[in-house]
Coordinates of C-alpha atoms and ligand atoms in Angstrom, one line a residue:
Chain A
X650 CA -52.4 -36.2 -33.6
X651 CA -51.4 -39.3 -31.3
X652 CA -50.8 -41.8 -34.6
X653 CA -48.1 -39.4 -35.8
X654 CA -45.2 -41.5 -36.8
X655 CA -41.2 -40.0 -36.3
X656 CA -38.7 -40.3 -38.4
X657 CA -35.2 -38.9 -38.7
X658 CA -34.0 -36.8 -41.8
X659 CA -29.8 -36.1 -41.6
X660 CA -30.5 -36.7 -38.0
X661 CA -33.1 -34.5 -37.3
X662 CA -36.5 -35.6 -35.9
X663 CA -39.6 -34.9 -38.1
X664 CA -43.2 -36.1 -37.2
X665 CA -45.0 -37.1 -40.3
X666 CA -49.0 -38.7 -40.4
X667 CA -49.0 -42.2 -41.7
X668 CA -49.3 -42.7 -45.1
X669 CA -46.3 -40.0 -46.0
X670 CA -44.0 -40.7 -48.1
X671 CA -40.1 -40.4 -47.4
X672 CA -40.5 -37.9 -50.4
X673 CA -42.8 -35.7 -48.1
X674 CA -40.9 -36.1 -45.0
X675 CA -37.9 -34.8 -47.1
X676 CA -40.1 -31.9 -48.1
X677 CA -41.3 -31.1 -44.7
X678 CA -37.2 -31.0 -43.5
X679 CA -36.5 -28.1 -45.9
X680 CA -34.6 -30.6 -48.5
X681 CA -35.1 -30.5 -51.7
X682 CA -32.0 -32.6 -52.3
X683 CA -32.1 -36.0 -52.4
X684 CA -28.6 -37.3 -54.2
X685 CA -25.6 -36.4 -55.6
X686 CA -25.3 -36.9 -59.5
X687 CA -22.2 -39.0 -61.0
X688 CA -20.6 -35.4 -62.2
X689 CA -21.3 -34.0 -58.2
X690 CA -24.6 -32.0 -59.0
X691 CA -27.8 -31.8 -56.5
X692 CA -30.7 -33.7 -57.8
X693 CA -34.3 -34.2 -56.3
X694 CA -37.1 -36.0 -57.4
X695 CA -38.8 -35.7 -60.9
X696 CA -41.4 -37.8 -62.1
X697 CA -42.8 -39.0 -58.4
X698 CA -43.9 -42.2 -59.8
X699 CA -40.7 -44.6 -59.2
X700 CA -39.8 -44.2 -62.9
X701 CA -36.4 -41.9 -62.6
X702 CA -34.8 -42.9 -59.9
X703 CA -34.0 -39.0 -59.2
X704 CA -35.5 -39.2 -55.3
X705 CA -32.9 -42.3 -54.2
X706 CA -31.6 -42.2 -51.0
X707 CA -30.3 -44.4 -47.7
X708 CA -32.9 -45.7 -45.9
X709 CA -32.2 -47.3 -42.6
X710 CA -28.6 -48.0 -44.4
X711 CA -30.1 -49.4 -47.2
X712 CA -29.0 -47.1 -50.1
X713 CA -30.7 -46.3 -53.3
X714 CA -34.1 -46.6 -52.3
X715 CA -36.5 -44.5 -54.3
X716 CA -38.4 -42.2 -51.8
X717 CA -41.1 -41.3 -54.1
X718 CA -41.7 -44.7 -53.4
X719 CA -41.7 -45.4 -50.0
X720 CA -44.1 -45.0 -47.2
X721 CA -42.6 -43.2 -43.9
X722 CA -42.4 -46.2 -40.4
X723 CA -42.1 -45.3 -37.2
X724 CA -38.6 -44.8 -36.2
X725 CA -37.1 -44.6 -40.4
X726 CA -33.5 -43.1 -40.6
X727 CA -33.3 -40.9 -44.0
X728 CA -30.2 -40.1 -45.2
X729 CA -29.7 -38.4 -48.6
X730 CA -27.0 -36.8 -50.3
X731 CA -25.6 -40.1 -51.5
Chain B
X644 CA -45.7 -69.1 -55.8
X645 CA -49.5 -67.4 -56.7
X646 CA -51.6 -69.3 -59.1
X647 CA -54.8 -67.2 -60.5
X648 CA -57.2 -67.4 -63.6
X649 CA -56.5 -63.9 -64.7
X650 CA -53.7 -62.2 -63.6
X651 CA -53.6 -58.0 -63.8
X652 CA -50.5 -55.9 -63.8
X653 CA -51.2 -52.6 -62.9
X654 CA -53.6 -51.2 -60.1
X655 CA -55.1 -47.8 -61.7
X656 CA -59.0 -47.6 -62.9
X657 CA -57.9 -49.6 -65.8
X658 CA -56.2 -52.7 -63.8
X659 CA -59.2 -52.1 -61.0
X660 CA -61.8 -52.7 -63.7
X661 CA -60.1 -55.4 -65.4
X662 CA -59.7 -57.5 -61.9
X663 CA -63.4 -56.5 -60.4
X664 CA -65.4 -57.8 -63.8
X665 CA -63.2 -60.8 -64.2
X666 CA -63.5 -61.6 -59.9
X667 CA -67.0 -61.1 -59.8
X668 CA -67.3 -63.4 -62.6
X669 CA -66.1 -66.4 -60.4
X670 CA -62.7 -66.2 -61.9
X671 CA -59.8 -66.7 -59.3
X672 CA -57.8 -63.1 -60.1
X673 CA -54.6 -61.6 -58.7
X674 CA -54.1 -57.9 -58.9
X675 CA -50.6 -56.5 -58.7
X676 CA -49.7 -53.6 -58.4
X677 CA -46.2 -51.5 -57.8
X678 CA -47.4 -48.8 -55.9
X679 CA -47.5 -48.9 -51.9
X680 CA -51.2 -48.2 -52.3
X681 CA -53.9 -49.1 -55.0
X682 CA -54.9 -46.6 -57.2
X683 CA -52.6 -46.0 -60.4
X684 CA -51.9 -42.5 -60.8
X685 CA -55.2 -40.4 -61.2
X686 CA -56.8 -42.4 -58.1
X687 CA -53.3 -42.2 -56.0
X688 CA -54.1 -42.4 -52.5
X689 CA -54.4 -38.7 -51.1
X690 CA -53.4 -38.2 -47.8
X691 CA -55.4 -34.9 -47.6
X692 CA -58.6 -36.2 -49.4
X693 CA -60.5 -39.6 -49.3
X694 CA -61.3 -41.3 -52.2
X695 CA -64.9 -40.1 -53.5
X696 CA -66.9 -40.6 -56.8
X697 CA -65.9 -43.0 -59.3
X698 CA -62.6 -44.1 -57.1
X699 CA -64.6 -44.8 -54.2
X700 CA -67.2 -47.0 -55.9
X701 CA -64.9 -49.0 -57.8
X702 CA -62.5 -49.7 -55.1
X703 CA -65.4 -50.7 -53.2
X704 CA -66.6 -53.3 -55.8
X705 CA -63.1 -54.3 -56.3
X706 CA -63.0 -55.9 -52.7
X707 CA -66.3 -57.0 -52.8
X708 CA -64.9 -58.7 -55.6
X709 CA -63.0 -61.3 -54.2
X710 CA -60.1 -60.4 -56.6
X711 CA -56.6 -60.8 -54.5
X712 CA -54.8 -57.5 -54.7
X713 CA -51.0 -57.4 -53.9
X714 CA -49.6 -53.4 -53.7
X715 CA -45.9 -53.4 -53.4
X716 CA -45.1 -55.9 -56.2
X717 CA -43.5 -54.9 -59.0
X718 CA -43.1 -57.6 -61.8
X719 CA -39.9 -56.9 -63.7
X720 CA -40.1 -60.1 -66.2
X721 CA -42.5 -61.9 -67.9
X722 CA -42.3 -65.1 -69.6
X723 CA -45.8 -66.7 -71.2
X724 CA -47.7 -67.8 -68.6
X725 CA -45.5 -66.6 -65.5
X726 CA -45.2 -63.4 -64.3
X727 CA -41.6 -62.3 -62.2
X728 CA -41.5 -59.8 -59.0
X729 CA -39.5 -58.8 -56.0
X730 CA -42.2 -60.7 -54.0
X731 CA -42.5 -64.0 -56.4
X732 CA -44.1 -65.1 -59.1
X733 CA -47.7 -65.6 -60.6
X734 CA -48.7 -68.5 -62.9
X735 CA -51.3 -67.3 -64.7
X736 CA -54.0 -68.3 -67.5
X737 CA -54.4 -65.1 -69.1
X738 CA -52.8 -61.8 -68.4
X739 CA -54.0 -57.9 -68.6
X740 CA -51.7 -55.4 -68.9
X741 CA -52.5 -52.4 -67.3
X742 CA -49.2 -50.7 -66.7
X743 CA -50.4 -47.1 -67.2
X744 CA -48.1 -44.5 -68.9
X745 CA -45.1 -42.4 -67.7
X746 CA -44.6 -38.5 -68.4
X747 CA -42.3 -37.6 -71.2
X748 CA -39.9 -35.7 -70.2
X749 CA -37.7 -32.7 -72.4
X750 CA -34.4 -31.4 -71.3
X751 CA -34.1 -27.9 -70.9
X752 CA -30.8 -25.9 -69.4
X753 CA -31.4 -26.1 -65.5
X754 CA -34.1 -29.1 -65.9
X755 CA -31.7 -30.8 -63.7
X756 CA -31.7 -28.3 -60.5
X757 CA -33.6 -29.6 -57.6
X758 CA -38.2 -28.2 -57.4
X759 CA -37.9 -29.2 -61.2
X760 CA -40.3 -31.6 -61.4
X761 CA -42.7 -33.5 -63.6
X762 CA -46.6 -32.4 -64.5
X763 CA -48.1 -35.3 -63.0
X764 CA -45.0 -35.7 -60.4
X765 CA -45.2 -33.3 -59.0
X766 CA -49.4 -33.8 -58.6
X767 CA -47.9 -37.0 -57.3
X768 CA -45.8 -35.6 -54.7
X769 CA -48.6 -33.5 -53.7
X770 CA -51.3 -36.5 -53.0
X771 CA -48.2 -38.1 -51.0
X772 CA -47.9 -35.4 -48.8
X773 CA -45.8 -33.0 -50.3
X774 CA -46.6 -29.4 -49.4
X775 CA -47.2 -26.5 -51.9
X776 CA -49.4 -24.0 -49.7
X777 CA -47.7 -20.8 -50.8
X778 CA -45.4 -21.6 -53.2
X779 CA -44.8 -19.7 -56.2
X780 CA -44.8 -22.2 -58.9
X781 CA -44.8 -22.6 -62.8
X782 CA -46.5 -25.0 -64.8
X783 CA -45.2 -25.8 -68.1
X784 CA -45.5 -28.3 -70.9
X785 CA -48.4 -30.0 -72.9
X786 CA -51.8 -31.6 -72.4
X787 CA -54.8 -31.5 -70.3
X788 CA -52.3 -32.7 -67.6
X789 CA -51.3 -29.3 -67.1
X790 CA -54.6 -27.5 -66.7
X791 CA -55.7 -30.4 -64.2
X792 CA -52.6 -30.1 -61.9
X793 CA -52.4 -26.2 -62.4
X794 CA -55.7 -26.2 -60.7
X795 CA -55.2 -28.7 -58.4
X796 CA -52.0 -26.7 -57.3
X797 CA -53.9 -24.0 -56.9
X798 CA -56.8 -25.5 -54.7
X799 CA -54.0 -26.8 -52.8
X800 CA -52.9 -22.9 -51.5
X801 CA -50.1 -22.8 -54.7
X802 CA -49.9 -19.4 -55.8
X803 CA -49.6 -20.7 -59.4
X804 CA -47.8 -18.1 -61.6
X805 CA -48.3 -19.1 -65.0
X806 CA -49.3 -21.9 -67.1
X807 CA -47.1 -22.0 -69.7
X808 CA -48.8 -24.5 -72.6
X809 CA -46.4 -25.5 -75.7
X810 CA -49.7 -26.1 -78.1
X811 CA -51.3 -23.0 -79.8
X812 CA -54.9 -22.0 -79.3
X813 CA -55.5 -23.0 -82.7
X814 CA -53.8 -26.2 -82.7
X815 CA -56.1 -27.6 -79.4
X816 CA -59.3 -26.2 -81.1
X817 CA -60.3 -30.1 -81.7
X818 CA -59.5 -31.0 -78.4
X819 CA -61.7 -28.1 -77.3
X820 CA -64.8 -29.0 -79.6
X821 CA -64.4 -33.0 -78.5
X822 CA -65.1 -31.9 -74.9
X823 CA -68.0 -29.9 -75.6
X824 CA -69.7 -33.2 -76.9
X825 CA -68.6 -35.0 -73.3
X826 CA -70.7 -32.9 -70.9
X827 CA -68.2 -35.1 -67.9
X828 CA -65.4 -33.8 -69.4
X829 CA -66.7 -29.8 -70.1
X830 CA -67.9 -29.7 -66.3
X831 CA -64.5 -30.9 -65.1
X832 CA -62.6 -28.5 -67.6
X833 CA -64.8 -25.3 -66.0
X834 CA -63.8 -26.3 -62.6
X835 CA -59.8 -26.1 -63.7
X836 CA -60.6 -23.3 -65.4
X837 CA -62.2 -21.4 -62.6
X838 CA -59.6 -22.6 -60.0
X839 CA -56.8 -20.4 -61.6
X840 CA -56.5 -16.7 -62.2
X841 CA -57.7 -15.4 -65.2
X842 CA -54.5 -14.8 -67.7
X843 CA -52.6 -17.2 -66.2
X844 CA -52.7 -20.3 -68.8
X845 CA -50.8 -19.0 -71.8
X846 CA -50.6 -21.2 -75.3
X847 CA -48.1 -21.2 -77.8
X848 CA -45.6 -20.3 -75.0
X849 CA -42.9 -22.6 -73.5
X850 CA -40.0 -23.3 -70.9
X851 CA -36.2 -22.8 -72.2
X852 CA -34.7 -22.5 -69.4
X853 CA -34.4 -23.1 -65.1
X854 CA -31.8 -20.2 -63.2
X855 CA -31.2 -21.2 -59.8
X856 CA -27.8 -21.9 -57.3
X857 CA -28.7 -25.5 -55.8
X858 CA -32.7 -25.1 -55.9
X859 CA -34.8 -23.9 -58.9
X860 CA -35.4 -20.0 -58.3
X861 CA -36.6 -18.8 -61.4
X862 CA -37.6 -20.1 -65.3
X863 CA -37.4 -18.7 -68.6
X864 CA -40.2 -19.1 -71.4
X865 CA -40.8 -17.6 -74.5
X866 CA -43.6 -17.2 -77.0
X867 CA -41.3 -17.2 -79.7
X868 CA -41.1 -13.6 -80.0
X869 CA -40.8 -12.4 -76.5
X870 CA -38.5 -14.2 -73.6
X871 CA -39.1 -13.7 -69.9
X872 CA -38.5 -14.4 -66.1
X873 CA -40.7 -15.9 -63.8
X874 CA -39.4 -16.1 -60.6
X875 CA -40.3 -19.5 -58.9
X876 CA -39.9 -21.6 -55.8
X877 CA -41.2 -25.0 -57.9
X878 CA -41.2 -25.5 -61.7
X879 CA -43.4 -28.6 -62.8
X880 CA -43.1 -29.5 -66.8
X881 CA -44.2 -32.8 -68.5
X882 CA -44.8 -33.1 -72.3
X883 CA -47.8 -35.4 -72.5
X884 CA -47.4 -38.9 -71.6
X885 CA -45.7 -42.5 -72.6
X886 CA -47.6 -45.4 -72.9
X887 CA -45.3 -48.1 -70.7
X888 CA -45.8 -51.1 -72.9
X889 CA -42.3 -52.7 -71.8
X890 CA -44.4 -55.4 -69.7
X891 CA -46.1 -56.0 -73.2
X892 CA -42.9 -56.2 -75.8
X893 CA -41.6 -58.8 -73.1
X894 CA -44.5 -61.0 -73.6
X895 CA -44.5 -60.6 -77.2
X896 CA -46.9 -58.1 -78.2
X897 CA -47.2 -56.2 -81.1
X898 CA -46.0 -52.5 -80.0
X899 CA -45.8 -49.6 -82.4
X900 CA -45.8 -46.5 -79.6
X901 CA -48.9 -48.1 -78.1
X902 CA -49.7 -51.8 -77.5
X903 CA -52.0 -53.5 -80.5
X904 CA -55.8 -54.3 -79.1
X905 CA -58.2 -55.7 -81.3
X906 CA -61.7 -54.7 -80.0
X907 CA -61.8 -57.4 -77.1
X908 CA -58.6 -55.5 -76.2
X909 CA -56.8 -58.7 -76.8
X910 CA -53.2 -58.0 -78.3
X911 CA -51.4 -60.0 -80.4
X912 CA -49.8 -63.1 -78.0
X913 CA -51.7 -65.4 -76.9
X914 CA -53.6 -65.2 -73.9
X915 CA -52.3 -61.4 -73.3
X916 CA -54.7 -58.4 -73.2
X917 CA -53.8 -54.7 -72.6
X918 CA -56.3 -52.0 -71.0
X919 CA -56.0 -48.4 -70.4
X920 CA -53.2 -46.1 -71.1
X921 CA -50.2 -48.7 -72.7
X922 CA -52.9 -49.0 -75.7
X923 CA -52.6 -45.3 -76.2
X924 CA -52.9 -41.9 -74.0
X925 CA -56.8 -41.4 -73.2
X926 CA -57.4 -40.5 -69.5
X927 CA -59.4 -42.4 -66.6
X928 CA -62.5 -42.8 -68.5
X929 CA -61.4 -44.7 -71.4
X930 CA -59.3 -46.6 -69.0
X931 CA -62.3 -47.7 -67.2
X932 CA -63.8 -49.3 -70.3
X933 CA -61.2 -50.6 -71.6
X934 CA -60.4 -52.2 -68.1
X935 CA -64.1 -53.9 -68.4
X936 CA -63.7 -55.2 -71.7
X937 CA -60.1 -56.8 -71.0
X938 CA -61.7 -58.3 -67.3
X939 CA -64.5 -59.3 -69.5
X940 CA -62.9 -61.4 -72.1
X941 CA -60.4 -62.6 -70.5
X942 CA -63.3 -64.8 -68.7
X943 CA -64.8 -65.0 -72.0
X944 CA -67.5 -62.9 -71.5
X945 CA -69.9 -61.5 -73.8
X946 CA -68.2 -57.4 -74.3
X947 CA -70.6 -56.1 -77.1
X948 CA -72.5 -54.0 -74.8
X949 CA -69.2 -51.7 -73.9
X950 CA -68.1 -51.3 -77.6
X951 CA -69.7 -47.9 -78.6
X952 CA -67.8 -46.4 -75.5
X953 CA -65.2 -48.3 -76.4
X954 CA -65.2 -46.7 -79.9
X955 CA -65.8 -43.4 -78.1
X956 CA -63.0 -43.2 -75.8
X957 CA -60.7 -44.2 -79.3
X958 CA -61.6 -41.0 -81.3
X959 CA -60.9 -39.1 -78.2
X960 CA -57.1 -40.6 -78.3
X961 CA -57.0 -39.6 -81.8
X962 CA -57.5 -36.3 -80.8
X963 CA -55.7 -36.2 -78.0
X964 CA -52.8 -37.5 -79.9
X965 CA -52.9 -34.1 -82.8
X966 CA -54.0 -31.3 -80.4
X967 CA -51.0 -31.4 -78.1
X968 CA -48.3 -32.6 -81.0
X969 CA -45.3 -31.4 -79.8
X970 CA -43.6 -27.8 -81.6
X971 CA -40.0 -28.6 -83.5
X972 CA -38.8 -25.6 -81.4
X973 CA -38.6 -27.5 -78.4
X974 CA -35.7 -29.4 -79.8
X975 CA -33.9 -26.9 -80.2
X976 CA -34.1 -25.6 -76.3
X977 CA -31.0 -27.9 -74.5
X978 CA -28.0 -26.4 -75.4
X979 CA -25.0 -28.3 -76.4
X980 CA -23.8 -28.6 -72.4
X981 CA -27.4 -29.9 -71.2
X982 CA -27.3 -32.9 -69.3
X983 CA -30.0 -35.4 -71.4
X984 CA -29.3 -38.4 -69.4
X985 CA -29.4 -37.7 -65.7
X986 CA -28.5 -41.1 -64.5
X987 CA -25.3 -41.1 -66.2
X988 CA -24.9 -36.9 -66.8
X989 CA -24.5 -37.4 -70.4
X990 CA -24.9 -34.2 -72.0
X991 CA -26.2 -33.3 -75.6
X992 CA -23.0 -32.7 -76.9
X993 CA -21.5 -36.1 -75.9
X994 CA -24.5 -37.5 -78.0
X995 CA -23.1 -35.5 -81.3
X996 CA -21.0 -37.9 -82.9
X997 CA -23.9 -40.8 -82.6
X998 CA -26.5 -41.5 -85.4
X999 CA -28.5 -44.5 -83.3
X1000 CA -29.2 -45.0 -79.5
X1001 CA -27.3 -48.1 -79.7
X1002 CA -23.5 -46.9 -80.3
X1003 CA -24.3 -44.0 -77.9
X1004 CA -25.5 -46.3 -75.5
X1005 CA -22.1 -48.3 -75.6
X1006 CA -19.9 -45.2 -75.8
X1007 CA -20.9 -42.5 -73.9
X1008 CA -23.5 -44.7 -71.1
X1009 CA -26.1 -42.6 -71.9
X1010 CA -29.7 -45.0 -70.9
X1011 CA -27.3 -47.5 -69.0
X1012 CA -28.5 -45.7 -65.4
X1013 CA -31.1 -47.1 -62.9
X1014 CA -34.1 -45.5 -64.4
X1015 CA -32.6 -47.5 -67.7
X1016 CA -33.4 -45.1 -70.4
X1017 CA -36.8 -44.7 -69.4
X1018 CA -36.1 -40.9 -69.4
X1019 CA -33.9 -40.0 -71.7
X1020 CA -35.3 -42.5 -74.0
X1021 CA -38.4 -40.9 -74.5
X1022 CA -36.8 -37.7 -74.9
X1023 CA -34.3 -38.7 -77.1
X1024 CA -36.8 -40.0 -79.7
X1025 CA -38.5 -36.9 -79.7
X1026 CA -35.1 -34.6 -80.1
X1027 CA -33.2 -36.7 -82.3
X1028 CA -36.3 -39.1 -83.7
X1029 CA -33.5 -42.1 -82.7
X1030 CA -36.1 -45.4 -82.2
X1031 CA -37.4 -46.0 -79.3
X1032 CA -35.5 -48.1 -76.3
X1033 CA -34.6 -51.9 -76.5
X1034 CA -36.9 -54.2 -73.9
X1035 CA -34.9 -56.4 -72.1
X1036 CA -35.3 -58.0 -68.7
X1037 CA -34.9 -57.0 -65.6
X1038 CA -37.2 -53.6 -66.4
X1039 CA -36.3 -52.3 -63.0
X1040 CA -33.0 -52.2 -60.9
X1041 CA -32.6 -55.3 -59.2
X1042 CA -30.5 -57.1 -56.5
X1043 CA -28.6 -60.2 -57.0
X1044 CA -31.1 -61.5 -54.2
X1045 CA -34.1 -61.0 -56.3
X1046 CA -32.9 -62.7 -59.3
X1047 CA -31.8 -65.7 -57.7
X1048 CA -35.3 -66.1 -56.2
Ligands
FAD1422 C1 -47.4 -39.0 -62.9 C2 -48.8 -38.9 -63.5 C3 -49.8 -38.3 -62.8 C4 -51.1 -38.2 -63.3 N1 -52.1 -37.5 -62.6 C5 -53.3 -37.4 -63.2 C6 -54.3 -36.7 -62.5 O1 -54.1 -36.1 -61.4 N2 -55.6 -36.6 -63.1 C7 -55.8 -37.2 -64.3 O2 -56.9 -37.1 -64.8 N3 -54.9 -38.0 -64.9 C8 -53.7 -38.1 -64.4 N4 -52.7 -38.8 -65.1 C9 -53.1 -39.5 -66.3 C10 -53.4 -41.0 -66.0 O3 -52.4 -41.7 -66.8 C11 -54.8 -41.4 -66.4 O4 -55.8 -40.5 -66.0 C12 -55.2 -42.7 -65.7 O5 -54.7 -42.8 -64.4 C13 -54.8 -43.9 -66.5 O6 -55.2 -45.1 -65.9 P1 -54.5 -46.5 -66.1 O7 -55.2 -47.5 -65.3 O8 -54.4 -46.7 -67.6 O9 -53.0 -46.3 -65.6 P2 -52.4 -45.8 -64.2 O10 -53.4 -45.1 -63.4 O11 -51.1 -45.1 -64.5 O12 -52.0 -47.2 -63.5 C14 -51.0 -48.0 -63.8 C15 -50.5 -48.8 -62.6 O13 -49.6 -49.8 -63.0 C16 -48.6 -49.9 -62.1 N5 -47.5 -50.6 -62.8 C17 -46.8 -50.1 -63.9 N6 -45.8 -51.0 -64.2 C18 -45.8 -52.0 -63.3 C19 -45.1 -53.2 -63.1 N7 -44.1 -53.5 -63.9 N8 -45.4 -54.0 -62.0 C20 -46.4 -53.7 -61.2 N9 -47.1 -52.6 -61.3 C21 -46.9 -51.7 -62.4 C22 -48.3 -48.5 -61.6 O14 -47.8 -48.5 -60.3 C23 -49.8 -47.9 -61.6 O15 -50.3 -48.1 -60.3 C24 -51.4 -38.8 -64.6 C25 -50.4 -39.5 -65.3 C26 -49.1 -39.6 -64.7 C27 -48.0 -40.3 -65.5
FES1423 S1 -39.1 -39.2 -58.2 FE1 -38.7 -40.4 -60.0 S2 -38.3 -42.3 -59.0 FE2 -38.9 -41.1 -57.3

């Protein structure tokens, strides 16, 4: 597909059609975790409508943004874990 | 700053209705919406599927409409006559409040492991481009919700496992006889039904537990007399759904669990209706109507000719609201060292010494996080029947910047 848009996930390059979420592009990288709890526990996203805040991660170095949320843009740097 | 006639918060069927009617009327509306794409959650843009049927025609007379729809703006305070976002704020003559619901979440031990997700959420994840071809998942929980995603799984290449319904056979019979008399609602019910395996929808059977090292691998359920494995590589569980009337209480409305309508779905302040699911759980097609109605007389239109569907599409709620009535069982699944509030990993235990949400609040930080109680509130007025959460402004996380706008 030529309209394919790439972003990176922990550094490594995904392609991803428009109209992804960061949520999916996480799911197509294998990660299922998206932060790290107050108490150090893996947590990945619950209710998938912006309501939990479960699915937060850095988002060209903006942290805490809800990836459930956001649409995937050419060139987006995912980071999660935080 | 925006300036409209009618303002509508919320862009599902029932937000959509409400702004098409009142544009097309000559009104000057403003439809906002949080989502990055129109469509609330049953019409959720699809990234596999167009929009077809009744989606496709109303979004098509929606921007015929001349209504101006703004996605990406949430509004996180309301004040009478103003409305507050990220992106501004709308001066507005009258208001419809079409905020939808939320999914009502239980903890279980292991609800916290990562592929534990929500009925709906994880539907929502799937029309977002999420990919389930293959997976070995369990569905669990209450409502027609669970039979629509089960099946939508499934159609989706899911090898769904089992359906694992809280409510007995018996104890859904209304809901079962109320859908024979809706031949819309029996056709769609035979098509769920004939996407999954036969045997795999069990009632009277729910989740107590998720196993699994930093992923879910497996669940328990019970039936309350037997207890078994299901191995799993996803486990999506919702217990029926929340009206979010927050936007509502701000702007002083009457809310007892649902938002107060009277039958020009006008609540009680001033110049505020509600439409769709904040004035009780009914699905998209009493959304629709009740959308119309609020678009309707909010313009002060004439809405006599919508109120025996109207009145329809309320006896359904009714029923809705016994079928699926949660078992007491289910609060006694978390165990003492079950996390309950997962912004601030407050466990059920730390919750012990506390008789009201308020002192627990204080001490222990439990519904302080970003999702501000919006999860654990619900599920703590269901475990410990504690009231439900204060409504105070901002009703989402915000930055300094935002406020100061
Ligand atoms: C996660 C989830 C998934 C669901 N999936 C299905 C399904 O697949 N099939 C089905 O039949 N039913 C589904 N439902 C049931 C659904 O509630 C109804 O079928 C129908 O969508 C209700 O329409 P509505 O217009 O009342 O609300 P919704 O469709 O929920 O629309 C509400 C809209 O309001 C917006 N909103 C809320 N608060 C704000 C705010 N403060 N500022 C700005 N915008 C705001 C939301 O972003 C949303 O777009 C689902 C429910 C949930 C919670
Ligand atoms: S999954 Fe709940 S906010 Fe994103």
């Amino acid at each position: 597909m030529a309209d394919m848009l790439t972003v990176r996930v922990n550094g490594v390059v995904m392609c991803v059609p428009p109209g992804f979420t960061v949520l999916a592009a996480l799911d197509r990288a294998g990660t299922r975790t998206c932060r790290t709890s107050v108490t150090g526990e893996p947590r990945g996203a619950l209710c998938g409508m912006g309501i939990c805040q479960e699915c937060r991660v850095t988002i060209d170095g903006r942290s805490h943004e809800r990836s459930c949320m956001t649409l995937c843009q050419d060139g987006m740097e995912i980071v999660t874990g935080d | 700053m925006i300036e409209a006639d009618v303002a509508v918060v919320g862009g599902g069927p029932a937000g959509i209705a409400a702004a098409t009617v009142a544009a097309e009327s000559g009104a000057r509306v403003v439809l906002l919406d949080e989502g990055a794409t129109l469509g609330g959650q049953i019409w959720r843009r699809d990234v596999l599927a167009a929009p077809k049927g009744s989606a496709a025609a109303w979004l098509d007379r929606l921007a015929a409409s001349g209504a101006e729809v703004l996605s990406g703006w949430s509004v996180f305070d309301a004040e009478p006559r103003r409305l507050v976002g990220f992106r501004g704020i709308v001066r507005f003559h009258q208001v419809v409040i079409a905020t939808g619901a939320r999914e009502r979440f239980l903890p279980f031990p292991g609800w916290t492991l990562p592929g534990v997700t929500g009925l709906g959420g994880l539907q929502a994840m799937v029309k977002s481009g999420c990919d389930v071809s293959d997976r070995r998942i369990v569905v669990g929980g209450s409502g027609p919700l669970a039979i629509a995603v089960a099946a939508s799984l499934a159609e989706r290449g899911a090898h769904v496992a089992l359906v694992a319904e809280q409510a007995s056979w018996v104890q859904i019979r209304p809901f079962l006889f109320a859908i024979l008399r809706e031949p819309r609602k029996f056709m769609q019910g035979l098509d769920y039904a004939l996407a999954l395996h036969p045997g795999v929808v069990r009632f009277g059977t729910w989740v107590v537990g998720a196993e699994g090292r930093d992923r879910v691998e497996a669940v328990r359920v019970t039936d309350g007399r037997r207890t078994w494995r299901e191995r799993c590589d996803l486990l999506a569980v919702g217990y029926g759904l929340v009206p979010q009337t927050e936007l509502a209480a701000l702007l002083g409305c009457r809310v007892e669990e649902a938002v107060w309508v009277d039958r020009e779905q006008r609540t009680t302040a001033s110049g505020v209706f509600a439409a769709g699911e904040p004035t009780g759980i009914g699905g998209v097609e009493c959304a629709l109507i009740e959308g119309q109605i609020a678009g309707l007389a909010a313009v002060g239109r004439e809405v006599d000719h919508l109120e025996t569907e109207r009145f329809r599409g309320l006896r359904f709620k009714d029923v809705l609201k016994t079928a699926f009535e949660l078992r007491n069982e289910l609060r006694h699944v978390p165990r003492p060292e079950t996390i309950v509030c997962r912004c601030e990993d407050v466990r059920l235990v730390d919750l012990e010494p506390f008789v009201d949400r308020r002192t627990a609040k204080l001490v222990t930080r439990c519904g302080m996080g970003p999702c501000q109680g919006r999860v654990c509130g619900d599920s703590l007025e269901f475990l410990k029947k504690w009231g439900p959460n204060e409504v105070r402004p901002p009703l989402m996380p915000t930055s300094v910047g935002d406020l100061a706008r």
